[in-house]
Amino acid sequence: MDGISNFISLRGIKKIYGGNGTEPVYALRGVDLDIEDWDFTAIMGASGGGKSTLMNIVGLLDVPSEWKYFLRGKEVKDLTDDQQAMIRRTTIGFIFQGYNLLKRMTAREQVALPLSYMGISGQEAKEKAYHALKLVGLEGREQALPNQLSWGQQQRVCIARALVADAGLLLADEPTGALDSKTGIEVMELFKKLNAEQGRTILLITHDANVASYADKVYKIRDGAFVE
Ligand code: ADP
Ligand code: MG
């Protein structure tokens, strides 16, 4: 297919909120984006530019108003809801702002949770969770509850949770937003390592040029469109 990438291609993505009496908000005005396997891409822009909207569309959490979205050459529009849900579970790992860890679950249990949705449990789930926690540098903290971990460690638990199902694509929305600068650098170096050594494809969004500088490709977004 002409110009369509092997992994993810978006063409002419528009998202319009509101209407029906209220003033419409043009959150995305026609965005094209290509992601190949092993890419480390950042989308950078000020608040309100459309970053989270785009991320949610790439992650199949939201549906655009106008779109062409190809995933491994297949148009997502043609997939059933169940097929899309399966892709969300197996292909995409989400790392959101604000952590959303469960208070009463140990690090290992949080990380094993996505596996349970895939029917993986018991010893296999335990081993995979330990491995993912080791990858993010939390070996020995598997039994810790969130309130026994620093913010940076909690963010690492989230990253491990996103990694555990061997998702090919990691999506991170402002992954260092709540961290001090030193911890933020550690988390970005972890992403760099996961990309370089593990071959994880990463798409992250940020308002911070220092954070974006860890990526190999940087796109700037403003008022719902890529600029320059
Ligand atoms: P960013 O993540 O870059 O800060 P967003 O994608 O969250 O930007 O928002 C882009 C624009 O869309 C903003 O003007 C925002 O107010 C608007 N917007 C986002 N979500 C909604 C929604 N659910 N309803 C109405 N407007 C929204
Ligand atoms: Mg946002």
CSV table of N, CA and C and ligand atoms in Angstrom, one decimal, residues 17-18 25 27 45-54 205, ligand 1:
chain,number,residue,atom,x,y,z
A,17,TYR,N,-15.2,18.2,18.9
A,17,TYR,CA,-16.1,18.0,20.1
A,17,TYR,C,-17.2,19.0,20.0
A,18,GLY,N,-18.3,18.7,20.6
A,18,GLY,CA,-19.4,19.6,20.8
A,18,GLY,C,-20.3,19.7,19.6
A,25,VAL,N,-15.5,22.4,19.1
A,25,VAL,CA,-14.1,22.5,19.4
A,25,VAL,C,-13.3,21.6,18.4
A,27,ALA,N,-10.5,19.7,17.9
A,27,ALA,CA,-9.3,19.3,18.7
A,27,ALA,C,-8.2,18.7,17.8
A,45,GLY,N,3.8,19.7,22.4
A,45,GLY,CA,3.0,20.8,22.2
A,45,GLY,C,2.4,21.3,23.5
A,46,ALA,N,2.0,22.6,23.5
A,46,ALA,CA,1.4,23.2,24.7
A,46,ALA,C,0.1,22.6,25.0
A,47,SER,N,-0.4,22.8,26.2
A,47,SER,CA,-1.7,22.3,26.7
A,47,SER,C,-2.8,22.7,25.7
A,48,GLY,N,-3.7,21.8,25.5
A,48,GLY,CA,-4.8,22.2,24.6
A,48,GLY,C,-4.6,22.0,23.1
A,49,GLY,N,-3.4,21.5,22.8
A,49,GLY,CA,-3.0,21.4,21.4
A,49,GLY,C,-3.6,20.2,20.7
A,50,GLY,N,-4.1,19.2,21.5
A,50,GLY,CA,-4.7,18.0,20.9
A,50,GLY,C,-3.9,16.7,21.1
A,51,LYS,N,-2.9,16.8,22.0
A,51,LYS,CA,-2.0,15.7,22.2
A,51,LYS,C,-2.7,14.4,22.8
A,52,SER,N,-3.5,14.7,23.9
A,52,SER,CA,-4.2,13.5,24.5
A,52,SER,C,-5.3,13.0,23.6
A,53,THR,N,-5.9,13.9,22.8
A,53,THR,CA,-6.9,13.4,21.9
A,53,THR,C,-6.3,12.5,20.9
A,54,LEU,N,-5.2,12.9,20.3
A,54,LEU,CA,-4.5,12.0,19.3
A,54,LEU,C,-4.0,10.7,19.9
A,205,ILE,N,3.8,11.7,24.5
A,205,ILE,CA,3.4,13.0,24.3
A,205,ILE,C,3.9,13.8,25.5
B,1,ADP,P1,-3.6,18.4,25.2
B,1,ADP,O1,-3.5,16.9,25.6
B,1,ADP,O2,-2.6,18.7,24.1
B,1,ADP,O3,-3.6,19.3,26.3
B,1,ADP,P2,-6.3,17.7,24.5
B,1,ADP,O4,-6.3,16.7,23.4
B,1,ADP,O5,-6.6,17.3,25.8
B,1,ADP,O6,-5.0,18.6,24.4
B,1,ADP,O7,-7.4,18.8,24.1
B,1,ADP,C1,-7.5,19.4,22.8
B,1,ADP,C2,-8.7,20.4,22.7
B,1,ADP,O8,-9.9,19.6,22.7
B,1,ADP,C3,-8.8,21.3,23.9
B,1,ADP,O9,-9.3,22.6,23.4
B,1,ADP,C4,-9.8,20.7,24.8
B,1,ADP,O10,-10.4,21.6,25.6
B,1,ADP,C5,-10.7,20.0,23.8
B,1,ADP,N1,-11.3,18.8,24.4
B,1,ADP,C6,-10.6,17.7,24.8
B,1,ADP,N2,-11.5,16.7,25.3
B,1,ADP,C7,-12.7,17.3,25.1
B,1,ADP,C8,-14.1,16.8,25.4
B,1,ADP,N3,-14.3,15.6,25.9
B,1,ADP,N4,-15.1,17.6,25.1
B,1,ADP,C9,-14.9,18.8,24.6
B,1,ADP,N5,-13.7,19.3,24.3
B,1,ADP,C10,-12.6,18.6,24.6
